[in-house]
XYZ file of C-alpha atoms in Angstrom:
150
model
C 112.944 133.557 105.143
C 109.675 132.565 103.443
C 110.313 135.059 100.624
C 113.770 133.587 100.162
C 112.325 130.065 100.029
C 109.604 131.116 97.600
C 112.147 132.957 95.453
C 114.378 129.902 95.388
C 111.489 127.626 94.450
C 110.363 130.009 91.729
C 113.915 130.225 90.382
C 114.330 126.453 90.507
C 111.051 125.968 88.725
C 111.743 128.551 86.060
C 115.225 127.151 85.453
C 113.833 123.662 84.869
C 111.248 124.676 82.314
C 111.710 122.836 79.077
C 110.054 123.459 75.783
C 108.791 119.932 75.310
C 105.721 119.315 73.235
C 103.753 116.819 75.291
C 100.549 115.084 74.370
C 97.812 115.129 77.021
C 98.291 111.500 78.036
C 102.111 111.676 78.108
C 103.812 113.229 81.098
C 107.508 113.949 80.933
C 109.941 113.731 83.824
C 110.301 117.501 83.505
C 106.544 117.925 84.029
C 106.649 115.717 87.111
C 109.638 117.655 88.436
C 107.884 120.992 87.857
C 104.723 119.685 89.484
C 106.718 118.624 92.553
C 108.284 122.081 92.823
C 104.858 123.714 92.563
C 103.457 121.434 95.254
C 106.386 122.229 97.551
C 105.743 125.944 97.084
C 102.047 125.463 97.838
C 102.761 123.310 100.869
C 105.226 125.832 102.266
C 102.272 128.214 102.573
C 99.642 125.680 103.685
C 101.942 124.147 106.303
C 102.163 127.536 107.997
C 98.431 127.723 108.712
C 98.246 125.483 111.777
C 101.220 127.082 113.577
C 99.785 130.524 112.795
C 96.394 129.572 114.254
C 97.984 128.006 117.328
C 100.074 131.131 117.873
C 97.047 133.403 117.557
C 95.085 131.256 120.023
C 97.980 131.206 122.466
C 98.281 135.004 122.358
C 94.549 135.618 122.807
C 93.735 135.846 126.485
C 90.811 133.611 127.419
C 90.953 131.491 124.256
C 91.920 127.834 124.167
C 92.367 125.404 121.317
C 89.327 123.471 122.483
C 87.145 126.575 122.595
C 88.350 127.618 119.147
C 87.367 124.201 117.769
C 83.935 124.589 119.357
C 83.547 127.968 117.653
C 84.770 126.452 114.399
C 82.152 123.699 114.557
C 79.424 126.328 114.987
C 80.779 128.742 112.389
C 78.051 130.864 110.894
C 75.242 129.111 112.776
C 73.831 131.725 115.147
C 71.647 129.179 116.956
C 74.684 127.002 117.777
C 76.719 130.040 118.824
C 73.912 131.143 121.125
C 73.516 127.632 122.547
C 77.212 127.469 123.350
C 77.074 130.950 124.869
C 79.711 132.339 122.526
C 80.786 135.782 123.580
C 81.106 138.633 121.095
C 84.892 138.806 121.478
C 85.162 135.063 120.773
C 83.175 135.390 117.564
C 85.267 138.381 116.467
C 88.456 136.484 117.248
C 87.243 133.423 115.346
C 86.361 135.585 112.326
C 89.784 137.244 112.438
C 91.549 133.873 112.486
C 89.371 132.541 109.662
C 90.222 135.608 107.604
C 93.941 134.898 108.082
C 93.446 131.226 107.186
C 91.602 132.190 104.009
C 94.381 134.621 103.056
C 96.927 131.813 103.315
C 94.756 129.441 101.295
C 94.221 132.075 98.606
C 97.952 132.758 98.496
C 98.637 129.043 98.006
C 96.094 128.898 95.187
C 97.619 131.976 93.562
C 101.105 130.457 93.748
C 99.911 127.262 92.076
C 98.112 129.159 89.320
C 101.051 131.470 88.657
C 103.745 128.813 88.650
C 101.669 126.240 86.770
C 100.641 128.636 84.023
C 104.113 130.112 83.574
C 106.244 127.024 84.030
C 104.357 124.173 82.448
C 100.972 125.381 81.262
C 97.624 124.619 82.797
C 96.989 121.616 80.541
C 100.321 119.954 81.419
C 99.760 120.735 85.108
C 96.339 119.054 85.050
C 97.622 116.106 83.026
C 100.517 115.622 85.424
C 98.226 115.803 88.445
C 95.946 113.182 86.883
C 98.881 110.961 85.955
C 100.245 111.068 89.500
C 96.843 109.961 90.790
C 96.398 107.153 88.289
C 99.874 105.860 87.383
C 102.065 104.276 90.059
C 105.294 104.869 88.127
C 104.542 108.583 87.682
C 103.613 108.806 91.354
C 106.930 107.170 92.282
C 108.822 109.720 90.172
C 106.868 112.525 91.838
C 107.635 111.195 95.319
C 111.286 110.849 94.334
C 111.450 114.485 93.260
C 109.726 115.576 96.484
C 112.241 113.640 98.564
C 115.155 115.078 96.601
C 113.934 118.660 96.985
C 113.249 118.428 100.730
């Protein structure tokens, strides 16, 4: 299902690409639309992290969400892990989960880079991101596209 969603988003993005020559300070509606599609693709990956972690915790005998958060707060600090009496299996489990989280984050970053560079160019992507942060009307257009695509 995720591949189908990603394929659809990629198709939608690629089909909306226009060959508009845009100056750095000008952001077209097409750029805002493409940016929204890219963000939706990224968020579809990022939004899956928490459910994945919760599922892994639930399936791991002896692990609770609270204990995982304790391990997370001590990550990499051997003194804290020793003080909290972290067991070897807990540390291994934590490291496994962190590895999966990092894979998802890297995948989201890769999706953004790929779609941004191929659909609108890195410069337009950055300009659009900046415009959304600084211009209320551009932000409103962006939010409108997000709402329409959801």
